[in-house]
Amino acid sequence: MKSNYEFISLDKSWHQTNYKKRVYSAPTVVNLEITEGCNFKCLHCYNPWREISAGKNHLTKDQFDFLLNEFIQNGVFHFILSGGEPLANYKLLKYAIPKLLENEISISCNSNLSLMTEERAKELYSLGLDHILGSWYSTDDEITAHITQVDNAQDAFLRGIRNCVMAGIRVSVNTIVTSHTRSTIYKAGELLAKIGVYQFIAHRVIPPAYERTLKEPNPENNITVEDAKATLDDLLALKEKYKINVSTLISYPLCMIGDLDKYSDFVGRGCPSQSGHRFNINASGDTHTCVMEDASYGDIFKDGLKSVYKKTQFWRDNSVLFEGCKSCDYIDVCQTGCRMAALSSTGKIDGKDPLMLGPEEITKPIKAITNSNFLEQLEIPTNEISVAKTLRFREENDFGLVNIRWGNTIEVSLDLFKFLIKNKGLGRFSVQDLLEIEPNKKYLASLFSKEVLEFKDFKQDKSHRGVSIDPCKLPLECFNT
């Protein structure tokens, strides 16, 4: 299926790096909208159905049970319960959480948190919800009311955060950087850090699907390179001062970032739709690859997960890559920026991301090996190693997928995959044992950085820099220490 998108060119034979694209049988992460209902109507909302059926479709227990069986059968690792506003379908939310955890599927929840009472937070935590992603709009109450189109939205949101923190739920907060909110990012981060937020995420605004046909789209739904870079600097300053984790949910072109070592917190996510990891299911059963996509690839209740996922293969076979990035060594990490931003800007899904500056603007590589001592430890054949207890596994055709935690999954060779499975929970093995399976010490050192492997008597730095990066997709310069 080549979709109804317009392309600059369907010939992507120019794509040449050391990494060879692998085909997944199914996604590793599913974003499930358990309801279309939402008490906010945000101006930048990406849900393409909101003008047509918002509030009409809500997932039932029977539908969820069907989906759960699909996820188990296809080896999905991580699940995001979203909407709409998932708290608007609270009974199903309570039902879904323990069902997923019982089947070793990790979970998170996306919510505007305005409906999160103290009682609900305690109950959800007791059921096993340990992380929730909330939405932030502005430090100005009036701007928040303007964006959400709800009075007193700010107070309700902050109350919801505090209730989650008191209950023990880790709270990440995401904000969309627009021309309205750019100047408030640092102040917002200060406030959120002080009330116990675990992670502050700020990502570029992407014009919603319903604006793509407008002659005069909302100017708020765009951001400049200068504002984007300034936002990343604000986030790093917040991390330094308040020790709060920082990140971005929508990829920036790496050539816009430039210094990949300095800005490593924002490197590696790439496009989860192009990598094959992410898949999205609406409450109606409609499916799409990117959460901002207004295309549908079929009804999952009629066709099943494997069938609808297969229809999105053009996302993952390099068809949507922008040709201007063909000389970039980081193309398999960056994946030519955000494809929905390119679509909004150029009308072509394989068009240029408006924030792209060119491969020559990448000035410093990210470090695949976060601690040079890993290499030193690998020089001692008798050193003892163990496999991280958190790992989950899924075998594919001629390779394996290793999930480290939550939605963080990497690709490994089939030999290494089987070795990791065999040795997980069986105690320790030696460096020599490991080298017989995988002789590349620099690559192995990167797996210690990724927390796939652990040395017996060596305290590892869990910095989580570039946490989503798959080492096999990085250029060789990233492995120099």
Tab-separated table of C-alpha atoms in Angstrom:
chain	number	residue	atom	x	y	z
A	1	MET	CA	0.000	0.000	0.000
A	2	LYS	CA	1.493	3.335	-1.074
A	3	SER	CA	-1.219	5.442	0.606
A	4	ASN	CA	-2.963	8.517	-0.727
A	5	TYR	CA	-0.072	10.829	0.150
A	6	GLU	CA	1.739	12.833	-2.480
A	7	PHE	CA	5.467	12.104	-2.805
A	8	ILE	CA	8.328	14.020	-4.363
A	9	SER	CA	9.795	10.690	-5.438
A	10	LEU	CA	9.126	7.052	-4.629
A	11	ASP	CA	12.671	6.052	-5.585
A	12	LYS	CA	14.714	5.990	-2.372
A	13	SER	CA	17.498	3.765	-3.703
A	14	TRP	CA	19.949	6.549	-2.799
A	15	HIS	CA	19.610	5.659	0.895
A	16	GLN	CA	23.008	4.119	1.703
A	17	THR	CA	24.375	3.666	5.242
A	18	ASN	CA	25.901	0.713	7.085
A	19	TYR	CA	22.575	0.052	8.762
A	20	LYS	CA	20.241	-2.302	6.900
A	21	LYS	CA	16.560	-1.659	7.442
A	22	ARG	CA	14.755	-4.468	9.244
A	23	VAL	CA	11.078	-5.269	8.874
A	24	TYR	CA	9.027	-5.685	12.059
A	25	SER	CA	6.096	-8.083	12.191
A	26	ALA	CA	4.189	-5.770	14.534
A	27	PRO	CA	4.703	-2.542	16.507
A	28	THR	CA	6.475	-2.561	19.865
A	29	VAL	CA	4.432	0.347	21.286
A	30	VAL	CA	0.713	0.965	20.878
A	31	ASN	CA	-1.046	4.226	21.611
A	32	LEU	CA	-4.696	3.380	22.300
A	33	GLU	CA	-7.301	6.118	22.476
A	34	ILE	CA	-9.841	4.600	24.878
A	35	THR	CA	-12.278	7.450	24.276
A	36	GLU	CA	-12.793	10.399	21.982
A	37	GLY	CA	-14.411	12.345	24.800
A	38	CYS	CA	-12.437	15.288	26.163
A	39	ASN	CA	-13.332	18.201	28.416
A	40	PHE	CA	-10.785	20.434	26.610
A	41	LYS	CA	-10.828	21.520	22.973
A	42	CYS	CA	-7.245	22.636	22.444
A	43	LEU	CA	-6.510	24.794	19.429
A	44	HIS	CA	-3.447	22.740	18.480
A	45	CYS	CA	-5.118	19.334	19.039
A	46	TYR	CA	-3.748	16.833	16.538
A	47	ASN	CA	-6.656	14.356	16.695
A	48	PRO	CA	-8.039	14.431	13.143
A	49	TRP	CA	-11.441	13.072	14.187
A	50	ARG	CA	-12.198	15.817	16.679
A	51	GLU	CA	-14.250	17.969	14.304
A	52	ILE	CA	-16.259	14.949	13.143
A	53	SER	CA	-16.919	12.537	15.980
A	54	ALA	CA	-15.371	13.860	19.198
A	55	GLY	CA	-17.177	12.305	22.157
A	56	LYS	CA	-18.998	9.708	20.057
A	57	ASN	CA	-16.714	6.674	20.348
A	58	HIS	CA	-15.657	5.029	23.611
A	59	LEU	CA	-13.885	1.689	23.955
A	60	THR	CA	-15.822	-1.110	25.706
A	61	LYS	CA	-14.456	-3.943	27.844
A	62	ASP	CA	-15.162	-6.482	25.103
A	63	GLN	CA	-13.303	-4.356	22.565
A	64	PHE	CA	-10.383	-3.942	24.938
A	65	ASP	CA	-10.220	-7.689	25.588
A	66	PHE	CA	-10.059	-8.296	21.843
A	67	LEU	CA	-7.235	-5.775	21.504
A	68	LEU	CA	-5.352	-7.161	24.492
A	69	ASN	CA	-5.315	-10.598	22.885
A	70	GLU	CA	-3.973	-9.021	19.681
A	71	PHE	CA	-1.198	-7.279	21.609
A	72	ILE	CA	-0.206	-10.440	23.470
A	73	GLN	CA	-0.166	-12.546	20.301
A	74	ASN	CA	1.987	-9.991	18.475
A	75	GLY	CA	4.470	-9.273	21.279
A	76	VAL	CA	3.705	-5.610	21.989
A	77	PHE	CA	5.962	-4.358	24.808
A	78	HIS	CA	4.474	-1.038	25.872
A	79	PHE	CA	1.034	0.491	25.922
A	80	ILE	CA	-0.088	4.108	26.189
A	81	LEU	CA	-3.656	4.715	27.342
A	82	SER	CA	-4.818	7.989	25.854
A	83	GLY	CA	-7.753	9.773	24.237
A	84	GLY	CA	-9.470	12.187	24.024
A	85	GLU	CA	-9.182	12.323	27.767
A	86	PRO	CA	-8.771	8.781	29.178
A	87	LEU	CA	-10.155	9.812	32.566
A	88	ALA	CA	-13.442	10.413	30.742
A	89	ASN	CA	-13.619	6.605	30.315
A	90	TYR	CA	-12.516	5.910	33.865
A	91	LYS	CA	-14.126	2.483	34.307
A	92	LEU	CA	-12.284	1.106	31.298
A	93	LEU	CA	-9.047	2.756	32.403
A	94	LYS	CA	-9.300	0.946	35.744
A	95	TYR	CA	-10.065	-2.313	33.956
A	96	ALA	CA	-7.239	-2.021	31.433
A	97	ILE	CA	-4.308	-1.235	33.752
A	98	PRO	CA	-4.120	-4.535	35.698
A	99	LYS	CA	-4.993	-6.564	32.584
A	100	LEU	CA	-2.001	-5.161	30.732
A	101	LEU	CA	0.404	-5.539	33.642
A	102	GLU	CA	-0.679	-9.139	34.238
A	103	ASN	CA	0.502	-9.874	30.710
A	104	GLU	CA	3.891	-8.142	31.168
A	105	ILE	CA	2.944	-5.161	29.010
A	106	SER	CA	4.268	-1.954	30.569
A	107	ILE	CA	1.952	1.039	30.620
A	108	SER	CA	1.690	4.785	30.686
A	109	CYS	CA	-1.225	7.179	30.399
A	110	ASN	CA	-1.656	10.501	28.564
A	111	SER	CA	-4.044	12.930	30.231
A	112	ASN	CA	-4.740	16.626	30.652
A	113	LEU	CA	-5.032	15.731	34.392
A	114	SER	CA	-7.869	18.183	35.005
A	115	LEU	CA	-10.156	15.294	36.029
A	116	MET	CA	-7.563	13.631	38.287
A	117	THR	CA	-8.931	13.755	41.823
A	118	GLU	CA	-6.964	12.674	44.891
A	119	GLU	CA	-9.075	9.500	45.132
A	120	ARG	CA	-8.548	8.592	41.486
A	121	ALA	CA	-4.793	9.105	41.699
A	122	LYS	CA	-4.551	6.796	44.697
A	123	GLU	CA	-6.730	4.160	43.055
A	124	LEU	CA	-4.832	4.192	39.751
A	125	TYR	CA	-1.498	3.939	41.557
A	126	SER	CA	-2.773	0.956	43.559
A	127	LEU	CA	-3.761	-0.712	40.287
A	128	GLY	CA	-0.215	-0.325	38.960
A	129	LEU	CA	-0.114	2.978	37.075
A	130	ASP	CA	3.312	4.402	37.880
A	131	HIS	CA	3.646	7.046	35.148
A	132	ILE	CA	1.395	9.608	33.530
A	133	LEU	CA	2.054	12.242	30.871
A	134	GLY	CA	0.181	15.482	31.389
A	135	SER	CA	-0.237	18.498	29.138
A	136	TRP	CA	0.948	22.013	29.937
A	137	TYR	CA	-0.159	25.103	28.067
A	138	SER	CA	1.133	28.378	29.517
A	139	THR	CA	2.099	30.095	32.756
A	140	ASP	CA	-0.591	32.634	31.947
A	141	ASP	CA	-4.076	31.557	33.051
A	142	GLU	CA	-5.768	33.513	30.266
A	143	ILE	CA	-3.559	32.018	27.557
A	144	THR	CA	-4.252	28.539	28.956
A	145	ALA	CA	-7.977	29.242	28.858
A	146	HIS	CA	-7.589	30.512	25.283
A	147	ILE	CA	-5.688	27.404	24.135
A	148	THR	CA	-7.920	24.862	25.910
A	149	GLN	CA	-11.113	26.915	25.478
A	150	VAL	CA	-11.906	26.149	29.122
A	151	ASP	CA	-11.912	28.659	31.995
A	152	ASN	CA	-9.818	27.735	35.051
A	153	ALA	CA	-8.052	24.969	33.127
A	154	GLN	CA	-4.745	25.956	34.720
A	155	ASP	CA	-5.938	25.421	38.284
A	156	ALA	CA	-7.509	22.083	37.425
A	157	PHE	CA	-4.326	20.854	35.739
A	158	LEU	CA	-2.016	21.858	38.593
A	159	ARG	CA	-4.350	20.221	41.089
A	160	GLY	CA	-4.216	17.023	39.050
A	161	ILE	CA	-0.394	17.049	39.052
A	162	ARG	CA	-0.238	17.465	42.808
A	163	ASN	CA	-2.706	14.626	43.328
A	164	CYS	CA	-0.583	12.300	41.181
A	165	VAL	CA	2.671	13.254	42.896
A	166	MET	CA	1.156	12.726	46.349
A	167	ALA	CA	-0.124	9.312	45.271
A	168	GLY	CA	3.355	8.242	44.079
A	169	ILE	CA	2.769	8.415	40.322
A	170	ARG	CA	5.703	9.735	38.288
A	171	VAL	CA	4.456	12.736	36.326
A	172	SER	CA	5.966	13.869	33.047
A	173	VAL	CA	4.576	17.075	31.606
A	174	ASN	CA	4.580	17.915	27.930
A	175	THR	CA	4.107	21.348	26.452
A	176	ILE	CA	3.801	22.374	22.833
A	177	VAL	CA	6.044	25.269	21.864
A	178	THR	CA	4.133	27.873	19.871
A	179	SER	CA	4.609	31.572	19.239
A	180	HIS	CA	2.281	32.121	22.207
A	181	THR	CA	4.169	29.935	24.677
A	182	ARG	CA	7.840	30.114	23.657
A	183	SER	CA	8.751	32.835	26.170
A	184	THR	CA	7.135	30.937	29.067
A	185	ILE	CA	9.025	27.622	28.821
A	186	TYR	CA	11.646	28.253	31.505
A	187	LYS	CA	9.158	29.740	33.961
A	188	ALA	CA	6.841	26.788	33.406
A	189	GLY	CA	9.662	24.323	34.033
A	190	GLU	CA	10.564	26.051	37.293
A	191	LEU	CA	7.002	25.806	38.544
A	192	LEU	CA	6.641	22.162	37.537
A	193	ALA	CA	9.984	21.131	39.038
A	194	LYS	CA	9.040	22.718	42.355
A	195	ILE	CA	5.796	20.729	42.628
A	196	GLY	CA	7.526	17.408	41.992
A	197	VAL	CA	7.238	16.770	38.262
A	198	TYR	CA	9.621	14.001	37.149
A	199	GLN	CA	10.205	15.161	33.566
A	200	PHE	CA	9.481	18.288	31.528
A	201	ILE	CA	9.033	17.801	27.799
A	202	ALA	CA	8.711	20.596	25.263
A	203	HIS	CA	8.176	19.846	21.625
A	204	ARG	CA	7.629	21.823	18.482
A	205	VAL	CA	4.111	22.589	17.397
A	206	ILE	CA	2.916	20.749	14.295
A	207	PRO	CA	-0.036	22.264	12.394
A	208	PRO	CA	-3.047	19.967	12.987
A	209	ALA	CA	-4.527	17.995	10.115
A	210	TYR	CA	-7.600	20.204	9.795
A	211	GLU	CA	-5.388	23.208	8.990
A	212	ARG	CA	-3.601	21.654	6.015
A	213	THR	CA	-6.273	22.739	3.558
A	214	LEU	CA	-6.697	26.252	4.924
A	215	LYS	CA	-5.470	29.195	2.845
A	216	GLU	CA	-4.514	31.068	6.024
A	217	PRO	CA	-3.506	28.587	8.758
A	218	ASN	CA	-3.162	29.721	12.355
A	219	PRO	CA	0.235	31.484	12.692
A	220	GLU	CA	0.486	30.171	16.265
A	221	ASN	CA	0.989	26.655	14.885
A	222	ASN	CA	4.505	27.261	13.612
A	223	ILE	CA	7.905	27.699	15.223
A	224	THR	CA	11.221	29.089	13.979
A	225	VAL	CA	14.646	27.459	14.220
A	226	GLU	CA	15.711	30.203	16.639
A	227	ASP	CA	12.764	29.569	18.958
A	228	ALA	CA	13.283	25.819	18.799
A	229	LYS	CA	16.957	26.098	19.776
A	230	ALA	CA	16.160	28.581	22.534
A	231	THR	CA	13.618	26.113	23.927
A	232	LEU	CA	16.239	23.350	24.072
A	233	ASP	CA	18.601	25.708	25.898
A	234	ASP	CA	15.867	26.510	28.412
A	235	LEU	CA	15.284	22.814	29.029
A	236	LEU	CA	18.991	22.156	29.619
A	237	ALA	CA	19.148	25.084	32.032
A	238	LEU	CA	16.204	23.623	33.946
A	239	LYS	CA	17.899	20.234	34.081
A	240	GLU	CA	21.083	21.783	35.423
A	241	LYS	CA	19.400	23.866	38.114
A	242	TYR	CA	16.509	21.656	39.218
A	243	LYS	CA	17.776	18.162	38.249
A	244	ILE	CA	14.541	17.534	36.350
A	245	ASN	CA	14.631	15.203	33.347
A	246	VAL	CA	14.009	16.901	30.004
A	247	SER	CA	13.101	15.627	26.561
A	248	THR	CA	11.039	16.182	23.418
A	249	LEU	CA	8.238	14.035	22.000
A	250	ILE	CA	8.487	15.115	18.371
A	251	SER	CA	11.820	14.860	16.644
A	252	TYR	CA	13.806	17.848	15.523
A	253	PRO	CA	16.082	17.409	12.507
A	254	LEU	CA	19.495	16.618	13.990
A	255	CYS	CA	21.085	19.200	11.701
A	256	MET	CA	19.014	21.842	13.481
A	257	ILE	CA	20.328	20.620	16.824
A	258	GLY	CA	23.935	20.693	15.613
A	259	ASP	CA	25.913	19.741	18.734
A	260	LEU	CA	24.522	16.274	19.381
A	261	ASP	CA	26.619	15.748	22.486
A	262	LYS	CA	25.439	18.909	24.215
A	263	TYR	CA	21.825	18.297	23.223
A	264	SER	CA	21.905	14.518	23.679
A	265	ASP	CA	18.680	14.585	25.712
A	266	PHE	CA	16.871	15.414	22.470
A	267	VAL	CA	18.703	13.011	20.150
A	268	GLY	CA	17.658	9.505	19.278
A	269	ARG	CA	13.901	9.570	19.358
A	270	GLY	CA	13.695	9.977	15.620
A	271	CYS	CA	10.348	9.054	14.107
A	272	PRO	CA	8.834	6.017	15.877
A	273	SER	CA	6.466	5.574	12.940
A	274	GLN	CA	9.317	5.202	10.450
A	275	SER	CA	11.333	2.959	12.757
A	276	GLY	CA	8.375	0.590	13.062
A	277	HIS	CA	7.917	0.920	16.805
A	278	ARG	CA	4.751	3.002	17.139
A	279	PHE	CA	1.175	2.326	16.084
A	280	ASN	CA	-2.024	4.170	16.967
A	281	ILE	CA	-5.575	2.964	17.427
A	282	ASN	CA	-8.598	5.245	17.720
A	283	ALA	CA	-11.569	4.501	19.957
A	284	SER	CA	-13.524	3.791	16.768
A	285	GLY	CA	-11.072	1.067	15.734
A	286	ASP	CA	-9.514	3.170	12.978
A	287	THR	CA	-5.738	2.853	12.817
A	288	HIS	CA	-2.872	5.104	11.853
A	289	THR	CA	0.881	5.182	12.206
A	290	CYS	CA	1.630	8.714	13.405
A	291	VAL	CA	-0.585	10.210	16.111
A	292	MET	CA	-0.923	13.318	13.947
A	293	GLU	CA	-1.880	11.438	10.816
A	294	ASP	CA	-5.388	11.794	9.370
A	295	ALA	CA	-5.119	8.653	7.212
A	296	SER	CA	-6.692	5.352	8.227
A	297	TYR	CA	-5.311	1.894	7.448
A	298	GLY	CA	-8.359	-0.122	8.385
A	299	ASP	CA	-10.511	-1.168	11.314
A	300	ILE	CA	-8.495	-3.240	13.769
A	301	PHE	CA	-11.628	-4.967	15.038
A	302	LYS	CA	-12.275	-6.305	11.543
A	303	ASP	CA	-8.754	-6.834	10.238
A	304	GLY	CA	-6.556	-7.468	13.287
A	305	LEU	CA	-3.296	-5.802	14.309
A	306	LYS	CA	-0.912	-7.623	11.982
A	307	SER	CA	-3.008	-6.862	8.894
A	308	VAL	CA	-3.495	-3.128	9.507
A	309	TYR	CA	0.125	-2.702	10.559
A	310	LYS	CA	1.308	-4.306	7.330
A	311	LYS	CA	-0.621	-1.690	5.332
A	312	THR	CA	1.648	1.022	6.766
A	313	GLN	CA	4.841	-0.539	5.414
A	314	PHE	CA	5.554	2.463	3.153
A	315	TRP	CA	6.270	4.430	6.348
A	316	ARG	CA	9.072	1.993	7.132
A	317	ASP	CA	10.658	1.205	3.755
A	318	ASN	CA	12.331	4.644	3.346
A	319	SER	CA	9.561	5.920	1.039
A	320	VAL	CA	8.897	8.978	3.204
A	321	LEU	CA	12.537	10.086	3.614
A	322	PHE	CA	13.430	13.541	2.263
A	323	GLU	CA	15.949	13.248	-0.566
A	324	GLY	CA	17.905	16.295	0.605
A	325	CYS	CA	19.107	14.232	3.563
A	326	LYS	CA	20.643	11.450	1.496
A	327	SER	CA	24.260	12.414	2.292
A	328	CYS	CA	23.706	12.465	6.065
A	329	ASP	CA	25.318	9.750	8.188
A	330	TYR	CA	22.571	10.195	10.779
A	331	ILE	CA	19.652	9.496	8.467
A	332	ASP	CA	18.733	6.241	10.253
A	333	VAL	CA	18.545	8.067	13.600
A	334	CYS	CA	16.943	11.323	12.461
A	335	GLN	CA	14.838	9.839	9.637
A	336	THR	CA	14.747	13.294	7.989
A	337	GLY	CA	12.801	15.010	10.743
A	338	CYS	CA	9.040	15.113	11.271
A	339	ARG	CA	7.050	13.888	8.294
A	340	MET	CA	3.828	15.576	9.409
A	341	ALA	CA	5.660	18.906	9.650
A	342	ALA	CA	6.980	18.314	6.137
A	343	LEU	CA	3.497	17.448	4.902
A	344	SER	CA	2.048	20.609	6.406
A	345	SER	CA	4.852	22.749	4.980
A	346	THR	CA	5.240	21.271	1.487
A	347	GLY	CA	2.159	19.176	0.822
A	348	LYS	CA	4.418	16.118	0.355
A	349	ILE	CA	5.026	13.511	3.023
A	350	ASP	CA	8.606	13.093	1.784
A	351	GLY	CA	9.139	16.847	1.674
A	352	LYS	CA	11.583	18.982	3.631
A	353	ASP	CA	11.086	19.464	7.353
A	354	PRO	CA	10.864	23.274	7.735
A	355	LEU	CA	13.479	23.175	10.519
A	356	MET	CA	16.046	21.267	8.460
A	357	LEU	CA	19.373	23.099	7.961
A	358	GLY	CA	21.495	20.477	6.180
A	359	PRO	CA	23.903	17.658	7.213
A	360	GLU	CA	26.879	20.026	7.316
A	361	GLU	CA	25.321	21.730	10.367
A	362	ILE	CA	25.932	18.682	12.588
A	363	THR	CA	29.012	19.844	14.463
A	364	LYS	CA	29.549	17.187	17.141
A	365	PRO	CA	28.451	13.525	17.383
A	366	ILE	CA	26.522	11.991	20.233
A	367	LYS	CA	28.436	9.438	22.292
A	368	ALA	CA	27.194	5.879	21.945
A	369	ILE	CA	29.487	4.912	24.844
A	370	THR	CA	28.690	7.041	27.880
A	371	ASN	CA	31.599	5.745	29.975
A	372	SER	CA	35.015	4.803	28.552
A	373	ASN	CA	35.473	2.444	31.511
A	374	PHE	CA	33.093	0.041	29.790
A	375	LEU	CA	35.749	-0.565	27.140
A	376	GLU	CA	38.417	-1.022	29.796
A	377	GLN	CA	36.268	-3.597	31.589
A	378	LEU	CA	35.791	-5.479	28.320
A	379	GLU	CA	39.578	-5.904	28.028
A	380	ILE	CA	39.545	-8.256	31.031
A	381	PRO	CA	38.314	-11.696	29.795
A	382	THR	CA	37.359	-12.957	33.256
A	383	ASN	CA	35.202	-9.977	34.245
A	384	GLU	CA	31.692	-11.085	35.148
A	385	ILE	CA	28.602	-9.740	33.375
A	386	SER	CA	24.860	-10.189	33.773
A	387	VAL	CA	21.813	-9.447	31.644
A	388	ALA	CA	19.543	-6.697	32.969
A	389	LYS	CA	16.514	-8.157	34.733
A	390	THR	CA	14.128	-5.692	33.084
A	391	LEU	CA	14.664	-6.983	29.536
A	392	ARG	CA	11.827	-8.327	27.396
A	393	PHE	CA	12.302	-10.077	24.071
A	394	ARG	CA	10.613	-10.598	20.710
A	395	GLU	CA	12.087	-12.704	17.937
A	396	GLU	CA	11.734	-11.452	14.374
A	397	ASN	CA	12.883	-12.823	11.021
A	398	ASP	CA	16.705	-13.067	11.276
A	399	PHE	CA	17.013	-10.595	14.176
A	400	GLY	CA	15.687	-9.932	17.652
A	401	LEU	CA	14.061	-7.022	19.461
A	402	VAL	CA	15.214	-6.294	23.012
A	403	ASN	CA	13.061	-4.053	25.165
A	404	ILE	CA	15.020	-2.389	27.966
A	405	ARG	CA	12.099	-0.748	29.714
A	406	TRP	CA	8.839	0.990	28.782
A	407	GLY	CA	9.015	1.940	25.080
A	408	ASN	CA	12.808	1.706	24.752
A	409	THR	CA	13.536	-1.132	22.306
A	410	ILE	CA	16.609	-1.922	20.208
A	411	GLU	CA	17.509	-4.383	17.445
A	412	VAL	CA	20.200	-7.046	17.895
A	413	SER	CA	21.538	-9.957	15.876
A	414	LEU	CA	19.781	-13.262	16.312
A	415	ASP	CA	22.866	-14.853	17.917
A	416	LEU	CA	23.137	-12.106	20.526
A	417	PHE	CA	19.369	-12.182	21.030
A	418	LYS	CA	19.417	-15.897	21.895
A	419	PHE	CA	22.460	-15.414	24.137
A	420	LEU	CA	20.690	-12.692	26.132
A	421	ILE	CA	17.573	-14.822	26.569
A	422	LYS	CA	19.598	-17.835	27.663
A	423	ASN	CA	21.566	-15.895	30.264
A	424	LYS	CA	18.848	-13.663	31.710
A	425	GLY	CA	18.251	-14.845	35.250
A	426	LEU	CA	20.925	-17.558	35.089
A	427	GLY	CA	23.591	-15.668	36.978
A	428	ARG	CA	26.776	-14.281	35.467
A	429	PHE	CA	28.956	-15.033	32.474
A	430	SER	CA	32.395	-13.808	31.458
A	431	VAL	CA	33.568	-11.177	29.001
A	432	GLN	CA	35.120	-14.020	27.012
A	433	ASP	CA	31.732	-15.757	26.752
A	434	LEU	CA	30.189	-12.559	25.406
A	435	LEU	CA	32.979	-11.887	22.907
A	436	GLU	CA	32.465	-15.311	21.383
A	437	ILE	CA	28.970	-14.168	20.394
A	438	GLU	CA	29.692	-10.515	19.535
A	439	PRO	CA	33.377	-9.551	19.001
A	440	ASN	CA	32.798	-5.800	18.478
A	441	LYS	CA	33.822	-4.326	21.844
A	442	LYS	CA	32.706	-0.796	21.020
A	443	TYR	CA	29.240	-2.016	20.143
A	444	LEU	CA	29.142	-4.089	23.334
A	445	ALA	CA	30.206	-1.041	25.368
A	446	SER	CA	27.198	0.815	23.942
A	447	LEU	CA	24.947	-1.972	25.252
A	448	PHE	CA	26.249	-1.291	28.752
A	449	SER	CA	25.389	2.371	28.189
A	450	LYS	CA	21.912	1.246	27.151
A	451	GLU	CA	21.631	-0.844	30.359
A	452	VAL	CA	21.203	-4.089	28.442
A	453	LEU	CA	24.271	-5.533	30.180
A	454	GLU	CA	25.786	-4.953	33.630
A	455	PHE	CA	29.234	-5.616	35.113
A	456	LYS	CA	29.337	-7.352	38.490
A	457	ASP	CA	31.484	-4.877	40.435
A	458	PHE	CA	31.102	-1.712	38.417
A	459	LYS	CA	28.626	1.063	39.163
A	460	GLN	CA	27.099	2.204	35.905
A	461	ASP	CA	26.155	5.794	35.193
A	462	LYS	CA	22.457	5.809	34.386
A	463	SER	CA	22.383	9.205	32.752
A	464	HIS	CA	19.662	8.320	30.220
A	465	ARG	CA	21.256	10.632	27.645
A	466	GLY	CA	19.988	9.824	24.178
A	467	VAL	CA	17.821	7.215	25.870
A	468	SER	CA	15.884	6.181	22.749
A	469	ILE	CA	18.901	5.659	20.498
A	470	ASP	CA	19.418	2.253	18.937
A	471	PRO	CA	23.232	1.798	18.729
A	472	CYS	CA	23.034	-0.212	15.523
A	473	LYS	CA	21.720	2.862	13.682
A	474	LEU	CA	24.510	5.237	14.735
A	475	PRO	CA	27.436	6.175	12.458
A	476	LEU	CA	30.886	4.928	13.458
A	477	GLU	CA	32.059	8.333	14.724
A	478	CYS	CA	29.664	8.018	17.669
A	479	PHE	CA	31.640	5.059	19.077
A	480	ASN	CA	34.880	6.985	19.585
A	481	THR	CA	35.540	7.658	23.268
